[in-house]
């Protein structure tokens, strides 16, 4: 009976959503896929990089000091135009990891029932280094190519996970990771506060932004992305180690 | 003049630092709370841009009279709670710092997506704080409902963003009239449902009973005062300033908030445990504040929120403290408790009286004002319902007080409450303030207006 009511409720809700979302009438309706007028929304100016009124077109490796200076559009929105949100998202991850740590943290490491075999151990030695380097590459080049702090950080954590799976004895130094996590987070905020003192705005991009497309460009964007990458990497690694720690010990 | 962003940035910075310097975490918590407390009073009416990108493209923080009032109340009750129950902080100081930052952010932000981010942070730190008494079932309930609520809010926001393409509150307010009615109905229903979870409105408040009913001295004050103040004020900001509700939608939302008020009072009447009674009473007070906000009486709603958070911070902290000290909060087992702990009882009683709205107390003034204002707007059913619910409220609170003050003859409770000096101190200080504003209600209304208009002028 309960299930029947649940199915019925979902059906009614679906009908409610569908009829209202795709109704015709006065005023702006929900746009169909691909029929959005980009020029009417705020993202238009993010894409063209003319929030502050510059109207020149942005050319790769030529244009200097185009607003945020990052070649990757998503990065310039995430870490520059709406950097405050990213700071918030970093905090979301931070506090979630903290909660897991408070609830699950144990002293000793959980042992697997079947010990990892030799092939796994040898393969991880080879693969983990590549994964680590790729992760670091992804967050250092976050302002040039797709990627950034969050995916880069998760890659680093996946390498740590491989270490955990392949070695019964492996245990990260949680203290060091906590230190890294705290440092990266505080440095993000300190850079924000530096922007406040130097430019008058919190999280202001106060470093010269350079030529679009070069590694040393985009001002504080790559620096912040490195902090985010380190922070996410160490947080997720901590999360793995918390989940693999034995309860009550 | 202080930059409002510091109220968010400093606690957050200290939260990150407290992970590194484990031993100094309580000191960092104290400094951050003092900083925020002083900072809230130093705020001036202003709008701050973040990152140098002008709104609607960048994110802005809005410190207007509404949010400054909220910030002052929020930071005061936060500080009171934490200092009155400092021994319960233990490992939770980082979480408290994050929640302080996010609650300040909720009240300050002028961007709808940024609001979602702070909502997430606040609710996640809320989940963690609710595990303090190790009753995980309630927390699990809260997590499921809270996650659903914030996702519904996000879904509503996505619909709005896809339709008009903006996230800034002020910009959204100008573009709302352009949106098709059906789309707006859908989006607002989702946003309302999302906020109703945190604002504790029926039928989205299933988590309250188990979370509020199992708090200790610290989390009780934080939830019932700081969290509820922030969330109900944000609710008010969204549904009075950003979106103008159509008549039908307003009636539906009003029905929900009035029903919340009545059902919660009726449910509180049934309960036997102090914290459960207070939990349902919190739901009811939130319903009353939401009703006032939806009617558009922002000032009265603010007074109601002040009254509720001052009273609840005392009552919940004491109830949590009693639970910690005696292991129970059942009314029948605590007969005559206040006879032994006179000071504890004094603060608790004053707060309860003010919350019920007995004459000469501040709550009376607030209730009369709200009833007459709603009647003046031509609605007679709602005031009658509010009066009816207030009657139930009065009955169960007075029944509770009578039980707590009167020992059954010959029977000694046998429960020792020794570590209660700080709770008594909190109760007496807040109680004295409540009595002061009861005798002199202009202190809040006019004082607030004078204070706010004074700070509005000079930049």
XYZ file of C-alpha atoms in Angstrom:
708
model
C 0.000 0.000 0.000
C 2.759 2.368 0.971
C 4.520 1.699 -2.297
C 1.362 2.256 -4.290
C 0.870 5.638 -2.651
C 4.495 6.483 -3.272
C 4.229 5.591 -6.946
C 1.034 7.585 -7.213
C 2.646 10.595 -5.547
C 5.633 10.459 -7.868
C 3.279 10.236 -10.813
C 1.312 13.274 -9.686
C 4.507 15.211 -9.025
C 5.857 14.275 -12.447
C 2.634 15.398 -14.101
C 2.752 18.659 -12.137
C 6.336 19.317 -13.187
C 5.798 18.371 -16.802
C 2.614 20.353 -17.382
C 3.930 23.470 -15.696
C 7.373 23.363 -17.204
C 6.245 22.963 -20.787
C 3.159 25.149 -20.717
C 2.610 28.007 -23.110
C 1.366 31.393 -22.032
C 2.239 34.966 -21.294
C 5.727 35.778 -20.206
C 8.908 33.821 -20.490
C 8.460 30.080 -20.590
C 11.054 27.470 -19.787
C 13.264 27.343 -22.915
C 13.460 24.179 -24.952
C 16.839 22.530 -25.392
C 19.034 24.530 -27.734
C 16.652 27.441 -28.025
C 18.128 29.632 -25.327
C 18.950 33.213 -26.194
C 22.412 33.474 -24.688
C 22.497 37.226 -25.129
C 19.767 37.632 -22.509
C 21.628 36.017 -19.678
C 24.557 36.842 -17.478
C 26.675 34.018 -18.853
C 26.941 35.839 -22.171
C 29.294 38.379 -20.679
C 31.286 35.700 -18.908
C 31.883 33.965 -22.232
C 32.858 37.155 -24.051
C 34.855 38.374 -21.051
C 33.328 41.830 -21.142
C 31.755 42.142 -17.732
C 33.697 45.330 -17.142
C 32.920 46.685 -20.582
C 35.830 45.631 -22.842
C 34.384 44.773 -26.228
C 37.416 43.345 -28.023
C 37.267 39.712 -29.040
C 39.521 37.406 -27.101
C 42.200 35.627 -29.148
C 44.202 32.676 -27.938
C 47.877 33.498 -27.182
C 47.400 37.099 -28.377
C 45.015 38.967 -26.131
C 46.544 40.488 -23.042
C 44.772 41.107 -19.779
C 41.390 39.818 -20.842
C 39.533 40.206 -17.555
C 40.374 36.993 -15.763
C 43.011 35.957 -18.272
C 42.213 32.273 -18.171
C 41.690 30.469 -21.449
C 39.250 28.015 -19.941
C 35.877 29.693 -19.736
C 34.562 27.440 -16.989
C 37.589 28.159 -14.837
C 37.177 31.872 -15.205
C 33.589 31.580 -14.028
C 34.318 29.149 -11.224
C 37.489 30.646 -9.786
C 37.203 34.253 -10.772
C 33.737 35.615 -11.467
C 32.132 33.402 -8.851
C 35.120 32.500 -6.734
C 33.158 32.984 -3.531
C 30.916 30.061 -4.465
C 33.961 27.884 -5.026
C 35.255 28.842 -1.609
C 31.884 27.709 -0.311
C 32.033 24.419 -2.199
C 35.521 23.798 -0.845
C 34.061 24.364 2.609
C 31.210 21.939 1.880
C 33.742 19.216 1.146
C 35.841 20.277 4.123
C 32.999 20.058 6.598
C 31.694 16.786 5.143
C 35.132 15.199 5.473
C 35.345 16.599 8.974
C 32.042 14.978 9.859
C 33.176 11.610 8.555
C 36.366 12.005 10.571
C 34.460 12.826 13.753
C 32.109 9.884 13.362
C 34.349 7.170 11.973
C 37.908 7.895 12.930
C 39.651 4.916 14.488
C 43.243 4.248 15.309
C 44.077 1.017 13.514
C 43.667 0.139 9.874
C 41.024 -2.250 8.635
C 42.481 -5.496 7.240
C 41.089 -7.048 4.069
C 39.849 -10.617 4.202
C 41.795 -11.622 1.117
C 45.273 -10.101 1.082
C 46.184 -8.232 -2.112
C 48.224 -10.330 -4.533
C 51.564 -9.587 -6.103
C 50.226 -8.481 -9.504
C 48.053 -5.808 -7.928
C 50.940 -4.577 -5.792
C 53.339 -4.336 -8.725
C 50.792 -2.736 -11.027
C 49.884 -0.082 -8.487
C 53.533 0.935 -8.117
C 53.597 1.674 -11.838
C 50.164 3.195 -12.261
C 49.932 5.310 -9.110
C 52.827 7.569 -10.088
C 51.259 8.290 -13.444
C 47.917 9.030 -11.813
C 49.543 11.364 -9.304
C 51.384 13.281 -12.007
C 48.245 13.525 -14.155
C 46.308 14.831 -11.181
C 48.892 17.495 -10.480
C 49.024 18.404 -14.183
C 45.251 18.783 -14.271
C 45.034 21.257 -11.464
C 48.101 23.244 -12.491
C 46.718 23.613 -16.020
C 43.169 24.216 -14.813
C 43.046 27.678 -16.333
C 44.155 26.447 -19.773
C 42.530 23.079 -20.341
C 39.370 21.438 -19.069
C 39.841 20.307 -15.502
C 40.928 22.079 -12.384
C 41.216 21.706 -8.666
C 38.328 19.352 -8.001
C 39.053 16.686 -10.663
C 42.801 16.986 -10.066
C 42.349 16.543 -6.349
C 40.095 13.526 -6.808
C 42.729 11.941 -9.065
C 45.346 12.308 -6.349
C 42.948 10.725 -3.888
C 42.323 7.842 -6.290
C 46.060 7.142 -6.328
C 45.997 7.034 -2.519
C 43.026 4.681 -2.702
C 45.065 2.365 -4.940
C 47.851 2.364 -2.367
C 45.349 1.434 0.287
C 43.895 -1.410 -1.769
C 47.246 -2.834 -2.792
C 48.952 -2.767 0.590
C 47.548 -4.157 3.805
C 49.943 -2.137 5.920
C 49.675 1.157 4.063
C 48.543 4.057 6.190
C 48.767 7.708 5.290
C 50.094 10.162 7.762
C 46.796 11.736 8.644
C 48.439 14.583 10.514
C 50.398 15.653 7.459
C 47.273 15.556 5.337
C 45.347 17.602 7.898
C 48.144 20.127 7.843
C 48.086 20.302 4.048
C 44.313 20.617 4.047
C 44.355 23.399 6.607
C 47.199 25.248 4.904
C 45.597 25.103 1.473
C 42.250 26.279 2.803
C 43.742 29.100 4.825
C 45.904 30.206 1.910
C 42.825 30.424 -0.319
C 41.241 32.734 2.240
C 44.462 34.660 2.821
C 44.718 35.314 -0.905
C 41.128 36.509 -0.791
C 41.947 38.836 2.087
C 45.076 40.035 0.264
C 42.798 40.982 -2.610
C 40.673 42.887 -0.114
C 43.639 44.910 1.107
C 45.256 45.400 -2.308
C 42.317 45.814 -4.655
C 39.505 46.664 -2.294
C 37.483 43.543 -3.091
C 37.509 40.163 -1.407
C 39.031 37.542 -3.746
C 40.137 40.278 -6.140
C 42.488 39.171 -8.899
C 45.380 41.420 -7.922
C 48.183 39.675 -9.822
C 48.784 40.677 -13.496
C 46.780 38.375 -15.724
C 49.174 38.091 -18.698
C 48.484 36.667 -22.142
C 45.526 34.321 -22.548
C 46.666 30.739 -23.032
C 50.111 30.868 -21.444
C 50.944 28.871 -18.364
C 51.836 31.915 -16.309
C 48.670 33.862 -16.839
C 45.319 34.480 -15.199
C 46.708 36.021 -12.010
C 45.519 34.283 -8.883
C 43.336 31.780 -10.767
C 46.005 29.053 -11.165
C 47.322 29.716 -7.658
C 43.863 29.261 -6.190
C 43.314 26.161 -8.291
C 46.512 24.651 -6.929
C 45.263 25.272 -3.391
C 41.894 23.764 -4.269
C 43.571 20.746 -5.845
C 45.816 20.132 -2.849
C 42.943 20.633 -0.461
C 40.546 18.342 -2.294
C 43.260 15.716 -2.730
C 44.211 15.664 0.928
C 40.577 15.793 2.084
C 39.477 12.880 -0.060
C 42.551 10.891 0.975
C 41.641 11.525 4.586
C 38.114 10.413 3.821
C 39.411 7.113 2.427
C 41.607 6.576 5.436
C 38.695 7.343 7.776
C 36.473 4.845 6.017
C 39.169 2.190 6.188
C 39.928 2.667 9.855
C 38.575 0.159 12.286
C 35.881 1.307 14.626
C 36.392 1.555 18.351
C 40.143 1.177 18.328
C 32.979 50.466 9.324
C 33.826 46.889 8.737
C 33.632 44.939 5.521
C 30.757 42.443 5.921
C 32.719 39.770 4.085
C 35.021 39.533 7.098
C 32.147 38.127 9.138
C 32.246 35.120 6.828
C 35.940 35.016 6.005
C 37.393 35.227 9.510
C 35.458 32.296 11.056
C 36.165 30.260 7.925
C 39.873 31.087 8.069
C 39.951 30.125 11.720
C 38.133 26.896 10.878
C 40.882 25.960 8.439
C 43.544 27.011 10.921
C 41.929 25.003 13.704
C 42.445 21.809 11.696
C 46.172 22.510 11.652
C 46.542 23.694 15.220
C 44.398 21.209 17.072
C 45.390 22.468 20.471
C 44.394 26.058 19.844
C 40.994 25.290 18.378
C 38.957 26.495 21.335
C 40.937 29.715 21.485
C 40.345 30.273 17.774
C 36.630 29.637 18.281
C 36.514 32.207 21.070
C 38.366 34.824 19.031
C 36.168 34.278 15.981
C 32.967 34.545 18.005
C 34.135 37.759 19.654
C 35.206 39.138 16.295
C 31.806 38.383 14.778
C 29.961 39.763 17.768
C 31.805 43.063 17.588
C 31.752 43.029 13.798
C 27.971 42.680 13.684
C 27.620 45.849 15.742
C 30.133 47.722 13.610
C 28.351 46.945 10.342
C 26.974 49.762 8.290
C 24.258 49.592 5.720
C 26.169 48.774 2.593
C 26.495 46.540 -0.397
C 29.778 44.785 -1.021
C 30.981 43.307 -4.276
C 33.195 40.255 -4.233
C 36.083 39.819 -6.618
C 35.472 43.211 -8.200
C 32.773 41.928 -10.577
C 29.687 44.064 -10.442
C 26.363 42.314 -9.873
C 24.497 40.595 -11.500
C 27.703 39.056 -12.873
C 29.626 38.678 -9.679
C 28.456 37.919 -6.179
C 27.464 40.690 -3.816
C 26.781 40.825 -0.122
C 23.904 42.963 1.054
C 23.973 44.404 4.549
C 20.669 46.212 4.889
C 18.620 46.849 8.032
C 17.007 43.433 7.785
C 20.252 41.495 7.603
C 22.090 43.670 10.138
C 19.304 43.066 12.647
C 19.509 39.362 11.927
C 23.288 39.344 12.250
C 23.222 41.075 15.603
C 20.642 38.645 17.013
C 22.360 35.641 15.459
C 25.838 36.457 16.702
C 24.618 37.303 20.196
C 22.725 34.041 20.627
C 25.575 32.088 19.081
C 28.054 33.610 21.520
C 25.716 33.091 24.478
C 25.168 29.440 23.621
C 28.800 28.608 23.067
C 30.054 30.370 26.181
C 27.319 28.996 28.410
C 28.109 25.432 27.365
C 31.785 25.673 26.570
C 32.525 22.308 28.165
C 30.399 20.571 25.529
C 32.403 21.977 22.626
C 35.069 19.233 22.763
C 36.005 18.199 19.219
C 33.330 20.286 17.590
C 34.978 23.703 17.520
C 35.842 23.506 13.815
C 32.260 22.591 12.960
C 31.007 25.467 15.076
C 33.326 27.880 13.269
C 32.096 26.690 9.887
C 28.485 26.947 10.932
C 29.054 30.457 12.291
C 30.541 31.499 8.951
C 27.747 29.932 6.953
C 24.918 31.378 9.057
C 26.429 34.825 8.683
C 26.765 34.161 4.979
C 23.125 33.104 4.689
C 21.966 36.412 6.059
C 24.404 38.520 4.079
C 24.450 37.080 0.600
C 22.660 38.787 -2.249
C 22.966 35.936 -4.693
C 20.596 33.011 -4.971
C 23.200 30.378 -5.810
C 25.536 31.638 -3.127
C 22.598 31.238 -0.779
C 22.389 27.594 -1.812
C 26.083 27.106 -1.052
C 25.719 28.569 2.423
C 22.542 26.570 2.926
C 24.521 23.416 2.178
C 27.361 24.346 4.523
C 24.977 25.299 7.301
C 22.933 22.137 6.969
C 25.968 19.840 6.781
C 27.444 21.399 9.901
C 23.973 21.040 11.401
C 24.007 17.312 10.659
C 27.341 16.998 12.413
C 26.220 19.029 15.424
C 23.129 16.845 15.742
C 25.310 13.762 16.267
C 26.593 15.179 19.552
C 24.260 13.067 21.667
C 24.878 9.980 19.512
C 21.249 9.505 18.504
C 22.007 8.744 14.890
C 18.501 7.902 13.754
C 17.370 11.492 14.066
C 20.464 12.681 12.252
C 19.831 10.250 9.423
C 16.297 11.565 9.097
C 17.636 15.088 9.047
C 20.238 14.258 6.407
C 17.702 12.674 4.067
C 15.164 15.468 4.418
C 17.782 18.204 4.418
C 19.467 16.887 1.289
C 16.099 16.567 -0.426
C 15.204 20.097 0.637
C 18.365 21.708 -0.633
C 18.082 19.778 -3.871
C 14.526 20.990 -4.341
C 15.711 24.547 -3.752
C 18.441 24.024 -6.332
C 15.946 22.557 -8.805
C 13.679 25.561 -8.421
C 16.646 27.848 -8.876
C 17.725 25.982 -12.021
C 14.267 26.455 -13.531
C 14.407 30.167 -12.787
C 17.951 30.520 -14.094
C 17.115 28.668 -17.284
C 14.150 30.966 -17.819
C 15.573 34.404 -17.099
C 19.286 33.766 -16.812
C 20.244 35.522 -13.629
C 21.109 34.555 -10.073
C 21.381 37.899 -8.372
C 18.522 38.548 -5.947
C 17.922 42.155 -6.930
C 18.173 41.330 -10.613
C 15.855 38.367 -10.143
C 13.311 40.543 -8.374
C 13.080 42.806 -11.420
C 12.810 39.884 -13.824
C 10.263 37.797 -11.949
C 7.236 39.588 -13.489
C 8.452 38.541 -16.935
C 8.235 34.839 -16.129
C 5.319 32.700 -17.212
C 2.935 32.040 -14.328
C 3.090 28.267 -14.548
C 6.860 28.164 -14.575
C 6.994 30.548 -11.643
C 4.480 28.433 -9.750
C 6.615 25.356 -10.221
C 9.870 27.050 -9.292
C 8.436 28.791 -6.247
C 6.825 25.582 -5.020
C 10.209 23.869 -5.155
C 11.996 26.755 -3.482
C 9.342 26.936 -0.784
C 9.536 23.205 -0.169
C 13.307 23.422 0.028
C 13.241 26.193 2.566
C 10.360 24.703 4.504
C 12.614 21.810 5.484
C 15.058 24.083 7.249
C 12.422 26.570 8.389
C 10.546 23.654 9.989
C 7.186 24.063 8.261
C 4.659 21.257 7.968
C 4.850 18.721 6.260
C 8.609 18.997 5.834
C 9.527 18.979 9.518
C 9.641 15.284 10.292
C 13.254 15.589 11.383
C 12.673 18.209 14.065
C 11.269 15.878 16.708
C 14.280 13.592 16.773
C 16.984 16.199 16.256
C 15.678 18.909 18.584
C 14.415 16.287 21.002
C 17.895 14.850 21.461
C 20.071 17.924 21.747
C 22.560 18.660 24.477
C 23.145 22.087 25.983
C 25.325 23.304 23.124
C 23.506 22.028 20.068
C 20.131 22.936 21.569
C 20.950 26.617 21.725
C 22.636 26.605 18.347
C 19.745 24.883 16.589
C 16.843 26.561 18.278
C 18.244 30.079 18.247
C 21.034 30.602 15.760
C 19.871 28.234 13.028
C 16.201 29.068 13.286
C 16.888 32.812 13.285
C 19.028 32.593 10.174
C 16.742 30.288 8.243
C 13.492 32.059 8.990
C 15.014 35.432 8.101
C 16.303 34.062 4.808
C 12.860 32.588 4.182
C 11.450 36.055 4.717
C 13.983 37.662 2.422
C 13.191 35.229 -0.394
C 9.413 35.392 -0.160
C 8.958 39.056 0.557
C 11.788 40.810 -1.242
C 12.850 38.596 -4.116
C 9.581 37.017 -5.171
C 6.201 38.668 -5.090
C 3.755 35.846 -4.509
C 0.560 35.611 -6.486
C -2.679 35.470 -4.489
C -3.305 31.720 -4.797
C 0.265 30.821 -3.930
C 0.175 33.155 -0.976
C -2.972 31.488 0.331
C -1.403 28.043 -0.038
C 1.817 29.049 1.728
C -0.103 30.867 4.450
C -2.257 27.815 5.015
C 0.859 25.725 5.444
C 2.441 28.129 7.913
C -0.747 28.553 9.967
C -1.295 24.792 10.025
C 2.286 24.399 11.203
C 1.570 26.720 14.077
C -1.586 24.930 15.169
C -0.456 21.335 14.708
C 2.874 21.943 16.400
C 1.205 23.459 19.450
C -1.186 20.534 19.608
C 1.707 18.068 19.306
C 3.671 19.874 22.007
C 0.682 19.554 24.309
C 0.951 15.762 24.105
C 4.633 15.511 25.008
C 6.119 14.614 28.367
C 9.786 15.432 27.808
C 11.033 18.986 28.145
C 13.140 18.911 25.009
C 10.347 17.405 22.908
C 7.964 20.093 24.125
C 10.492 22.749 23.260
C 11.103 21.145 19.869
C 7.442 21.333 18.901
C 7.225 24.798 20.354
C 10.128 25.834 18.096
C 8.219 24.523 15.108
C 5.197 26.513 16.191
C 7.170 29.719 16.645
C 8.711 29.251 13.209
C 5.220 28.845 11.797
C 4.112 32.069 13.462
C 7.137 33.963 12.148
C 6.553 32.563 8.655
C 2.896 33.625 8.817
C 3.873 37.154 9.784
C 6.497 37.298 7.049
C 4.073 36.045 4.411
C 1.558 38.676 5.470
C 4.325 41.212 4.926
C 4.792 42.396 8.516
C 8.540 42.226 8.476
C 9.200 44.314 11.575
C 6.796 42.342 13.729
C 8.212 39.102 12.427
C 11.685 40.324 13.373
C 10.468 41.098 16.890
C 8.869 37.672 17.081
C 12.131 36.059 15.964
C 14.060 38.047 18.576
C 11.622 36.990 21.283
C 11.784 33.358 20.239
C 15.545 33.164 19.949
C 16.182 34.888 23.289
C 13.722 32.652 25.093
C 14.755 29.457 23.342
C 18.459 29.958 23.887
C 17.836 29.914 27.635
C 15.264 27.144 27.682
C 17.037 24.767 25.335
C 20.408 25.301 26.961
C 18.956 24.617 30.384
C 16.982 21.617 29.140
C 20.098 20.215 27.462
C 22.127 20.911 30.589
C 19.561 19.138 32.751
C 19.674 16.161 30.415
C 23.483 16.055 30.573
C 23.507 16.308 34.358
C 20.647 13.939 35.184
C 20.311 11.677 32.166
C 16.642 12.431 31.738
C 14.381 15.233 30.698
C 11.106 13.599 31.553
C 8.867 16.060 33.352
C 7.560 13.533 35.863
C 11.052 12.654 37.019
C 12.145 16.245 37.366
C 9.439 17.380 39.743
C 10.567 20.226 41.908
C 13.871 20.658 40.191
C 13.694 24.429 40.178
C 12.978 24.527 43.870
C 16.534 23.345 44.398
C 18.058 25.334 41.575
C 16.324 28.623 42.081
C 18.388 30.709 39.648
C 18.033 28.114 36.915
C 14.297 28.205 37.350
C 14.159 31.975 37.351
C 15.717 32.388 33.889
C 13.739 29.483 32.494
C 10.458 30.821 33.838
C 10.976 34.342 32.562
C 11.821 32.999 29.114
C 8.803 30.719 29.079
C 6.510 33.537 30.172
C 7.823 35.779 27.447
C 7.478 33.016 24.874
C 3.838 32.352 25.787
C 3.154 36.061 25.685
C 1.805 36.617 29.172
C 0.974 40.236 29.924
C 3.818 42.522 31.005
C 6.320 40.319 29.173
C 7.832 41.181 25.826
C 6.094 38.320 24.058
C 2.717 39.801 24.981
C 3.609 43.007 23.226
C 4.710 41.086 20.140
C 1.609 38.892 20.054
C -0.809 41.796 20.477
C 0.978 43.721 17.774
C 0.866 40.799 15.376
C -2.810 40.050 16.064
C -3.918 43.648 15.599
C -1.825 44.064 12.452
C -3.254 40.943 10.850
C -6.766 42.049 11.803
C -6.155 45.477 10.338
C -5.246 43.861 7.039
C -8.795 42.462 6.960
C -8.170 38.870 7.942
C -10.036 37.608 11.000
C -9.641 33.838 10.708
C -5.880 33.755 11.140
C -5.819 35.835 14.355
C -8.459 33.574 15.880
C -6.442 30.497 14.984
C -3.292 32.094 16.390
C -5.101 32.938 19.615
C -6.411 29.406 19.896
C -2.943 27.945 19.405
C -1.458 30.441 21.840
C -3.964 29.231 24.411
C -2.754 25.643 23.996
C 0.804 26.932 24.235
C 0.051 28.744 27.460
C -1.529 25.664 28.981
C 1.334 23.280 28.330
C 4.043 25.732 29.306
C 2.355 26.607 32.561
C 1.726 22.917 33.258
C 5.424 22.326 32.682
C 6.464 25.170 34.965
C 4.122 24.034 37.709
C 5.607 20.550 37.574
C 9.138 21.849 37.636
C 8.557 24.178 40.572
C 6.333 21.952 42.744
C 7.784 18.900 44.422
C 5.278 16.169 45.182
C 4.917 15.993 48.947
C 7.644 14.055 50.637
C 9.281 13.065 47.400
C 12.773 14.252 46.665
C 13.852 14.182 43.061
C 17.184 12.659 43.908
C 18.663 14.248 40.831
C 21.648 16.432 41.298
C 22.270 19.383 39.077
C 25.531 20.799 40.262
C 27.341 22.097 37.241
C 24.556 24.486 36.408
C 26.000 27.816 37.499
C 26.794 28.880 33.938
C 23.327 27.970 32.703
C 21.843 29.884 35.602
C 24.048 32.826 34.720
C 22.908 32.690 31.098
C 19.301 32.426 32.215
C 19.558 35.359 34.583
C 21.360 37.612 32.106
C 18.980 36.909 29.247
C 16.039 36.969 31.636
C 17.059 40.406 32.866
C 17.287 41.588 29.279
C 13.847 40.153 28.514
C 12.400 41.946 31.540
C 14.105 45.146 30.476
C 12.601 45.002 27.001
C 9.274 43.951 28.494
C 9.093 47.110 30.554
C 10.577 49.143 27.795
C 9.613 47.594 24.432
C 10.607 50.758 22.614
C 14.199 49.779 23.292
C 13.988 47.208 20.531
C 11.621 48.838 18.077
C 12.666 52.465 18.263
C 16.174 51.735 19.392
C 16.619 49.481 16.434
C 15.201 52.005 14.012
C 17.315 54.812 15.460
C 20.409 52.671 15.489
C 19.858 51.463 11.963
C 19.068 54.891 10.549
C 22.127 56.270 12.281
C 24.422 53.702 10.776
C 22.715 54.014 7.402
C 23.927 57.564 6.969
C 27.684 57.528 7.342
C 29.687 55.287 5.118
